[in-house]
Amino acid sequence: MAQDTQIHPEAEPRELRQDAQRNRLRVLRAARTVFRDRGLEATLQTVAHHAGVSAATVHRRFPGRDALVEDLAAQAEQELVERFRELTRTVPADLALERALRIVAAETVATRACTPDHRERFADRAHALDERLHQELHRLLVRAREGGRIAVTVTAQDLRLVTGAVTAAVTAEPDTQRANWAAQRVVTHFVRSFRTTD
């Protein structure tokens, strides 16, 4: 009986921690969908409803909407970096760069409902995310140039031209499907110009 008394107090907190982590991930997944669809003005109550948890649960994990947005941005950044690194491991260097740019284009379309607000209200966070994104893209570019399939004249500034052109194309097209086509066409145009001709 003494052993049972020692085991249960340890097992219960562990289960509570696992439950809290599951709820946190549910809230973050729901927040991503809600903010993408409605922008950053969506309420925490709406996020809680989509997550299938109480508003109190959301507030317990995140003291306010800004804290939720910050955590969500950090998670999105980490996921992008992991996807880019997976491309490095699994496909040729030039294709890794192209696919990474296509991921960026798709994300630009998916997050456009909250992007202007995010840049205004979270300027430092948005800048840091841009810099990390371009750092990873540049790493892929260097590898692709070394592989001989991307011209050595292509620079980090060219990558910023791609992402800037993608943003402009997405902003100019109100229809989501057409915005996605436009963004991907921009990537196709630039990648073709980046490739070596031999």
Backbone as CSV, one residue per row, in Angstrom:
resi,resn,N_x,N_y,N_z,CA_x,CA_y,CA_z,C_x,C_y,C_z
1,MET,0.831,-1.209,0.000,0.000,0.000,0.000,0.858,1.248,0.000
2,ALA,1.987,1.214,0.706,2.878,2.379,0.746,3.399,2.692,-0.639
3,GLN,3.647,1.623,-1.423,4.132,1.848,-2.782,3.091,2.565,-3.627
4,ASP,1.804,2.169,-3.500,0.738,2.831,-4.250,0.687,4.306,-3.909
5,THR,0.835,4.626,-2.632,0.775,6.029,-2.195,1.890,6.840,-2.842
6,GLN,3.040,6.205,-3.063,4.157,6.916,-3.676,3.981,7.058,-5.181
7,ILE,3.367,6.092,-5.833,3.255,6.105,-7.294,2.207,7.096,-7.770
8,HIS,1.053,7.092,-7.153,-0.050,7.908,-7.673,0.217,9.413,-7.680
9,PRO,0.798,10.000,-6.626,1.071,11.430,-6.676,2.016,11.813,-7.807
10,GLU,2.913,10.887,-8.215,3.815,11.185,-9.313,3.113,11.018,-10.659
11,ALA,2.246,10.029,-10.768,1.592,9.747,-12.045,0.564,10.818,-12.391
12,GLU,-0.144,11.307,-11.372,-1.211,12.267,-11.657,-0.691,13.572,-12.262
13,PRO,0.346,14.226,-11.685,0.857,15.446,-12.313,1.354,15.222,-13.732
14,ARG,1.977,14.053,-13.999,2.460,13.779,-15.344,1.296,13.752,-16.326
15,GLU,0.204,13.111,-15.928,-0.979,13.050,-16.790,-1.562,14.439,-16.990
16,LEU,-1.570,15.245,-15.938,-2.061,16.615,-16.061,-1.192,17.428,-17.015
17,ARG,0.118,17.235,-16.949,1.024,17.950,-17.849,0.777,17.535,-19.296
18,GLN,0.559,16.244,-19.517,0.286,15.763,-20.879,-1.021,16.343,-21.397
19,ASP,-2.021,16.408,-20.544,-3.310,16.975,-20.930,-3.169,18.463,-21.249
20,ALA,-2.400,19.179,-20.443,-2.182,20.602,-20.682,-1.463,20.826,-22.006
21,GLN,-0.494,19.970,-22.322,0.241,20.100,-23.578,-0.669,19.818,-24.773
22,ARG,-1.540,18.815,-24.631,-2.491,18.521,-25.717,-3.412,19.712,-25.949
23,ASN,-3.906,20.301,-24.864,-4.781,21.471,-24.989,-4.047,22.644,-25.636
24,ARG,-2.806,22.845,-25.257,-2.021,23.937,-25.831,-1.884,23.764,-27.344
25,LEU,-1.580,22.550,-27.782,-1.433,22.296,-29.215,-2.764,22.468,-29.953
26,ARG,-3.852,22.047,-29.316,-5.177,22.240,-29.927,-5.489,23.720,-30.094
27,VAL,-5.147,24.500,-29.078,-5.390,25.947,-29.141,-4.548,26.583,-30.241
28,LEU,-3.283,26.201,-30.346,-2.406,26.774,-31.370,-2.878,26.407,-32.773
29,ARG,-3.312,25.158,-32.961,-3.834,24.753,-34.279,-5.083,25.551,-34.619
30,ALA,-5.980,25.691,-33.650,-7.213,26.449,-33.875,-6.902,27.916,-34.148
31,ALA,-5.965,28.481,-33.391,-5.606,29.891,-33.569,-5.061,30.140,-34.962
32,ARG,-4.264,29.214,-35.460,-3.724,29.384,-36.813,-4.851,29.476,-37.834
33,THR,-5.824,28.593,-37.716,-6.951,28.610,-38.654,-7.785,29.876,-38.496
34,VAL,-8.114,30.215,-37.269,-8.972,31.381,-37.011,-8.297,32.670,-37.467
35,PHE,-7.037,32.854,-37.118,-6.347,34.084,-37.502,-6.154,34.171,-39.007
36,ARG,-5.910,33.035,-39.646,-5.761,33.056,-41.095,-7.069,33.438,-41.783
37,ASP,-8.175,32.966,-41.237,-9.474,33.243,-41.857,-10.015,34.625,-41.515
38,ARG,-9.755,35.088,-40.285,-10.426,36.298,-39.803,-9.489,37.447,-39.448
39,GLY,-8.182,37.189,-39.469,-7.238,38.214,-39.057,-7.026,38.192,-37.557
40,LEU,-6.126,39.058,-37.093,-5.738,39.040,-35.684,-6.769,39.646,-34.748
41,GLU,-7.834,40.214,-35.303,-8.886,40.763,-34.444,-9.840,39.691,-33.932
42,ALA,-9.698,38.466,-34.427,-10.535,37.374,-33.924,-10.332,37.217,-32.420
43,THR,-11.386,36.890,-31.720,-11.322,36.836,-30.255,-10.780,35.495,-29.756
44,LEU,-10.313,35.507,-28.512,-9.870,34.267,-27.895,-11.038,33.308,-27.686
45,GLN,-12.243,33.856,-27.514,-13.428,33.004,-27.389,-13.647,32.211,-28.681
46,THR,-13.415,32.871,-29.838,-13.556,32.182,-31.124,-12.512,31.086,-31.249
47,VAL,-11.298,31.390,-30.841,-10.233,30.382,-30.871,-10.599,29.206,-29.974
48,ALA,-11.096,29.493,-28.778,-11.479,28.429,-27.842,-12.566,27.547,-28.441
49,HIS,-13.558,28.177,-29.087,-14.649,27.419,-29.708,-14.097,26.462,-30.769
50,HIS,-13.197,26.968,-31.628,-12.626,26.127,-32.681,-11.729,25.030,-32.120
51,ALA,-11.118,25.304,-30.979,-10.240,24.304,-30.363,-11.029,23.262,-29.578
52,GLY,-12.298,23.551,-29.278,-13.100,22.631,-28.487,-12.736,22.648,-27.017
53,VAL,-12.253,23.813,-26.559,-11.917,23.961,-25.137,-12.624,25.197,-24.601
54,SER,-12.593,25.380,-23.300,-13.224,26.556,-22.710,-12.336,27.786,-22.893
55,ALA,-12.969,28.963,-22.836,-12.203,30.212,-22.893,-11.223,30.292,-21.714
56,ALA,-11.628,29.742,-20.569,-10.749,29.750,-19.393,-9.472,28.951,-19.659
57,THR,-9.598,27.859,-20.404,-8.422,27.057,-20.747,-7.455,27.857,-21.600
58,VAL,-7.989,28.598,-22.571,-7.128,29.428,-23.425,-6.438,30.493,-22.585
59,HIS,-7.199,31.177,-21.731,-6.627,32.243,-20.910,-5.588,31.715,-19.908
60,ARG,-5.766,30.466,-19.499,-4.806,29.881,-18.567,-3.462,29.644,-19.259
61,ARG,-3.511,29.256,-20.527,-2.285,29.013,-21.299,-1.676,30.300,-21.828
62,PHE,-2.555,31.256,-22.206,-2.110,32.493,-22.840,-2.821,33.668,-22.172
63,PRO,-2.098,34.591,-21.543,-2.737,35.681,-20.799,-3.495,36.680,-21.674
64,GLY,-3.255,36.656,-22.967,-3.962,37.563,-23.869,-3.706,37.170,-25.308
65,ARG,-4.379,37.854,-26.225,-4.263,37.530,-27.646,-2.835,37.726,-28.148
66,ASP,-2.172,38.789,-27.671,-0.809,39.049,-28.137,0.129,37.899,-27.783
67,ALA,-0.032,37.351,-26.586,0.808,36.226,-26.173,0.549,35.011,-27.060
68,LEU,-0.703,34.795,-27.428,-1.049,33.680,-28.316,-0.432,33.892,-29.697
69,VAL,-0.518,35.112,-30.226,0.048,35.417,-31.537,1.566,35.207,-31.524
70,GLU,2.216,35.662,-30.463,3.668,35.505,-30.349,4.064,34.031,-30.351
71,ASP,3.350,33.227,-29.578,3.650,31.800,-29.497,3.390,31.118,-30.840
72,LEU,2.306,31.520,-31.480,1.954,30.949,-32.775,3.006,31.298,-33.822
73,ALA,3.487,32.535,-33.811,4.516,32.960,-34.759,5.811,32.174,-34.549
74,ALA,6.164,31.969,-33.296,7.385,31.208,-32.989,7.251,29.772,-33.487
75,GLN,6.075,29.187,-33.291,5.855,27.817,-33.747,5.902,27.747,-35.275
76,ALA,5.277,28.719,-35.965,5.273,28.747,-37.425,6.696,28.876,-37.968
77,GLU,7.500,29.720,-37.317,8.894,29.883,-37.732,9.656,28.576,-37.616
78,GLN,9.486,27.895,-36.490,10.191,26.638,-36.281,9.750,25.584,-37.295
79,GLU,8.466,25.543,-37.600,7.968,24.568,-38.568,8.532,24.827,-39.956
80,LEU,8.616,26.110,-40.346,9.189,26.445,-41.649,10.652,26.006,-41.725
81,VAL,11.406,26.307,-40.681,12.814,25.923,-40.658,12.953,24.410,-40.768
82,GLU,12.118,23.665,-40.061,12.178,22.207,-40.112,11.835,21.696,-41.509
83,ARG,10.854,22.320,-42.158,10.490,21.907,-43.522,11.635,22.178,-44.490
84,PHE,12.283,23.330,-44.345,13.413,23.650,-45.212,14.569,22.670,-44.992
85,ARG,14.824,22.329,-43.742,15.926,21.404,-43.454,15.617,19.992,-43.970
86,GLU,14.346,19.637,-43.924,13.935,18.345,-44.486,14.168,18.320,-45.993
87,LEU,13.888,19.437,-46.672,14.166,19.520,-48.105,15.657,19.338,-48.379
88,THR,16.491,19.924,-47.545,17.942,19.789,-47.702,18.353,18.323,-47.665
89,ARG,17.692,17.552,-46.816,18.053,16.135,-46.646,17.485,15.241,-47.735
90,THR,16.424,15.671,-48.403,15.676,14.714,-49.229,15.655,14.993,-50.731
91,VAL,15.962,16.212,-51.166,15.886,16.499,-52.607,17.138,17.234,-53.064
92,PRO,17.422,17.229,-54.378,18.587,17.964,-54.886,18.522,19.442,-54.504
93,ALA,19.700,20.060,-54.440,19.812,21.420,-53.903,18.955,22.441,-54.637
94,ASP,18.920,22.370,-55.979,18.135,23.363,-56.721,16.646,23.179,-56.482
95,LEU,16.212,21.925,-56.362,14.791,21.664,-56.081,14.437,22.063,-54.653
96,ALA,15.374,21.889,-53.732,15.125,22.300,-52.351,14.859,23.802,-52.293
97,LEU,15.656,24.591,-53.005,15.453,26.034,-53.040,14.107,26.378,-53.665
98,GLU,13.791,25.747,-54.784,12.519,26.035,-55.449,11.333,25.679,-54.552
99,ARG,11.375,24.514,-53.946,10.253,24.092,-53.107,10.114,24.974,-51.874
100,ALA,11.248,25.419,-51.326,11.191,26.328,-50.182,10.506,27.640,-50.579
101,LEU,10.835,28.156,-51.758,10.193,29.392,-52.225,8.701,29.164,-52.465
102,ARG,8.330,27.989,-52.920,6.903,27.682,-53.132,6.162,27.566,-51.795
103,ILE,6.831,27.043,-50.787,6.244,27.007,-49.442,6.007,28.427,-48.945
104,VAL,6.992,29.296,-49.135,6.847,30.696,-48.724,5.677,31.340,-49.450
105,ALA,5.546,31.064,-50.752,4.440,31.631,-51.536,3.093,31.153,-50.996
106,ALA,2.981,29.868,-50.713,1.729,29.318,-50.188,1.402,29.916,-48.822
107,GLU,2.420,30.082,-47.968,2.204,30.680,-46.649,1.780,32.142,-46.765
108,THR,2.320,32.838,-47.741,1.943,34.236,-47.948,0.467,34.346,-48.284
109,VAL,-0.028,33.430,-49.107,-1.460,33.410,-49.423,-2.272,33.030,-48.193
110,ALA,-1.826,31.993,-47.486,-2.596,31.474,-46.350,-2.702,32.468,-45.204
111,THR,-1.690,33.300,-45.022,-1.674,34.199,-43.861,-2.019,35.642,-44.216
112,ARG,-2.499,35.890,-45.411,-2.664,37.291,-45.817,-3.743,38.021,-45.026
113,ALA,-4.694,37.305,-44.439,-5.731,37.974,-43.645,-5.143,38.659,-42.416
114,CYS,-4.050,38.116,-41.893,-3.471,38.702,-40.677,-2.116,39.358,-40.902
115,THR,-1.541,39.230,-42.096,-0.189,39.743,-42.325,-0.052,41.248,-42.131
116,PRO,-0.904,42.104,-42.729,-0.706,43.548,-42.517,-0.811,43.938,-41.039
117,ASP,-1.795,43.369,-40.357,-1.969,43.670,-38.935,-0.788,43.156,-38.126
118,HIS,-0.307,41.975,-38.487,0.824,41.390,-37.778,2.047,42.288,-37.913
119,ARG,2.300,42.798,-39.105,3.481,43.636,-39.325,3.377,44.969,-38.587
120,GLU,2.159,45.469,-38.449,1.983,46.748,-37.763,2.067,46.581,-36.249
121,ARG,1.387,45.573,-35.721,1.298,45.413,-34.268,2.481,44.670,-33.678
122,PHE,3.131,43.847,-34.480,4.250,43.038,-33.998,5.450,43.257,-34.920
123,ALA,5.831,44.511,-35.070,6.862,44.878,-36.048,8.184,44.144,-35.792
124,ASP,8.613,44.099,-34.539,9.881,43.433,-34.230,9.800,41.944,-34.532
125,ARG,8.663,41.338,-34.165,8.470,39.907,-34.402,8.453,39.612,-35.899
126,ALA,7.741,40.445,-36.669,7.646,40.248,-38.119,9.017,40.396,-38.768
127,HIS,9.785,41.383,-38.316,11.126,41.592,-38.870,12.026,40.393,-38.561
128,ALA,11.960,39.912,-37.327,12.784,38.767,-36.932,12.420,37.531,-37.747
129,LEU,11.120,37.332,-38.003,10.682,36.196,-38.798,11.192,36.310,-40.231
130,ASP,11.106,37.507,-40.815,11.621,37.736,-42.171,13.110,37.410,-42.252
131,GLU,13.847,37.895,-41.266,15.295,37.685,-41.283,15.640,36.210,-41.157
132,ARG,14.927,35.495,-40.277,15.190,34.057,-40.128,14.827,33.316,-41.412
133,LEU,13.717,33.701,-42.017,13.275,33.079,-43.256,14.318,33.268,-44.348
134,HIS,14.816,34.506,-44.500,15.786,34.768,-45.554,17.153,34.154,-45.242
135,GLN,17.459,34.012,-43.986,18.688,33.311,-43.618,18.634,31.860,-44.085
136,GLU,17.495,31.212,-43.862,17.339,29.818,-44.284,17.302,29.702,-45.807
137,LEU,16.626,30.637,-46.467,16.592,30.616,-47.936,17.994,30.821,-48.508
138,HIS,18.760,31.717,-47.896,20.120,31.959,-48.377,20.988,30.718,-48.203
139,ARG,20.796,30.008,-47.102,21.532,28.763,-46.894,21.229,27.767,-48.015
140,LEU,19.963,27.686,-48.408,19.580,26.806,-49.509,20.161,27.296,-50.834
141,LEU,20.201,28.617,-51.013,20.764,29.187,-52.231,22.242,28.854,-52.367
142,VAL,22.997,29.032,-51.287,24.431,28.738,-51.326,24.662,27.286,-51.720
143,ARG,23.900,26.398,-51.131,24.029,24.968,-51.443,23.688,24.701,-52.910
144,ALA,22.642,25.374,-53.420,22.232,25.177,-54.812,23.273,25.737,-55.787
145,ARG,23.870,26.867,-55.439,24.933,27.418,-56.301,26.137,26.479,-56.331
146,GLU,26.482,25.925,-55.170,27.610,24.994,-55.103,27.354,23.741,-55.925
147,GLY,26.082,23.372,-56.050,25.722,22.199,-56.852,25.751,22.455,-58.348
148,GLY,25.902,23.709,-58.732,26.054,24.030,-60.144,24.767,24.174,-60.931
149,ARG,23.610,24.064,-60.258,22.337,24.159,-60.992,21.711,25.545,-60.903
150,ILE,22.206,26.361,-59.984,21.759,27.747,-59.839,22.957,28.652,-60.123
151,ALA,22.732,29.708,-60.909,23.830,30.578,-61.322,24.513,31.225,-60.117
152,VAL,25.830,31.374,-60.202,26.583,31.966,-59.095,26.268,33.448,-58.929
153,THR,25.653,34.049,-59.942,25.307,35.471,-59.861,24.059,35.738,-59.038
154,VAL,23.311,34.695,-58.698,22.100,34.859,-57.892,22.509,35.136,-56.446
155,THR,21.927,36.165,-55.844,22.330,36.607,-54.507,21.153,36.565,-53.528
156,ALA,21.474,36.864,-52.283,20.441,36.954,-51.248,19.423,38.035,-51.594
157,GLN,19.889,39.111,-52.232,18.977,40.179,-52.628,17.962,39.683,-53.656
158,ASP,18.370,38.777,-54.524,17.434,38.196,-55.497,16.322,37.423,-54.789
159,LEU,16.662,36.761,-53.703,15.641,36.035,-52.944,14.637,37.011,-52.324
160,ARG,15.125,38.157,-51.873,14.217,39.176,-51.330,13.319,39.740,-52.432
161,LEU,13.838,39.815,-53.647,13.001,40.242,-54.773,11.875,39.235,-55.013
162,VAL,12.196,37.945,-54.887,11.168,36.909,-55.071,10.063,37.073,-54.024
163,THR,10.443,37.146,-52.761,9.421,37.212,-51.706,8.643,38.521,-51.781
164,GLY,9.325,39.601,-52.178,8.616,40.875,-52.343,7.624,40.821,-53.486
165,ALA,8.016,40.186,-54.591,7.116,40.060,-55.744,5.935,39.149,-55.421
166,VAL,6.193,38.096,-54.647,5.109,37.206,-54.211,4.096,37.983,-53.383
167,THR,4.582,38.762,-52.430,3.693,39.558,-51.578,2.863,40.526,-52.408
168,ALA,3.494,41.179,-53.385,2.774,42.120,-54.248,1.700,41.406,-55.063
169,ALA,2.027,40.225,-55.596,1.063,39.474,-56.398,-0.132,39.028,-55.561
170,VAL,0.142,38.591,-54.346,-0.927,38.128,-53.449,-1.816,39.291,-53.025
171,THR,-1.206,40.431,-52.731,-1.956,41.612,-52.305,-2.873,42.124,-53.412
172,ALA,-2.435,41.993,-54.652,-3.187,42.538,-55.785,-4.376,41.675,-56.202
173,GLU,-4.425,40.425,-55.736,-5.468,39.505,-56.181,-6.374,39.107,-55.021
174,PRO,-7.636,39.602,-55.013,-8.528,39.302,-53.879,-8.985,37.843,-53.806
175,ASP,-9.082,37.169,-54.936,-9.527,35.775,-54.928,-8.383,34.871,-54.466
176,THR,-8.642,34.039,-53.478,-7.582,33.222,-52.883,-6.954,32.260,-53.880
177,GLN,-7.771,31.586,-54.667,-7.228,30.627,-55.623,-6.355,31.322,-56.666
178,ARG,-6.835,32.445,-57.171,-6.064,33.185,-58.161,-4.795,33.786,-57.529
179,ALA,-4.895,34.186,-56.271,-3.715,34.703,-55.583,-2.653,33.621,-55.463
180,ASN,-3.082,32.398,-55.194,-2.135,31.293,-55.102,-1.477,31.025,-56.452
181,TRP,-2.288,31.023,-57.528,-1.719,30.839,-58.865,-0.697,31.930,-59.168
182,ALA,-1.053,33.163,-58.860,-0.163,34.290,-59.141,1.150,34.152,-58.360
183,ALA,1.050,33.792,-57.086,2.248,33.647,-56.257,3.158,32.547,-56.796
184,GLN,2.567,31.437,-57.189,3.376,30.335,-57.710,3.977,30.665,-59.079
185,ARG,3.265,31.441,-59.885,3.820,31.871,-61.172,5.035,32.761,-60.964
186,VAL,4.963,33.625,-59.958,6.112,34.480,-59.639,7.325,33.609,-59.307
187,VAL,7.129,32.591,-58.482,8.232,31.704,-58.118,8.781,31.009,-59.355
188,THR,7.898,30.501,-60.207,8.329,29.821,-61.434,9.197,30.742,-62.287
189,HIS,8.753,31.972,-62.467,9.489,32.941,-63.285,10.902,33.162,-62.729
190,PHE,10.998,33.408,-61.443,12.311,33.692,-60.852,13.215,32.471,-60.879
191,VAL,12.676,31.305,-60.529,13.514,30.103,-60.474,14.067,29.782,-61.853
192,ARG,13.251,29.957,-62.895,13.750,29.724,-64.254,14.923,30.645,-64.578
193,SER,14.822,31.891,-64.137,15.893,32.849,-64.410,17.135,32.558,-63.562
194,PHE,16.959,31.854,-62.434,18.082,31.540,-61.566,18.916,30.364,-62.069
195,ARG,18.297,29.472,-62.822,18.981,28.240,-63.204,20.086,28.515,-64.233
196,THR,21.133,27.696,-64.167,22.208,27.804,-65.158,21.708,27.273,-66.487
197,THR,22.314,27.734,-67.563,21.816,27.350,-68.891,22.513,26.126,-69.438
198,ASP,23.639,25.664,-68.800,24.273,24.458,-69.330,23.627,23.185,-68.880
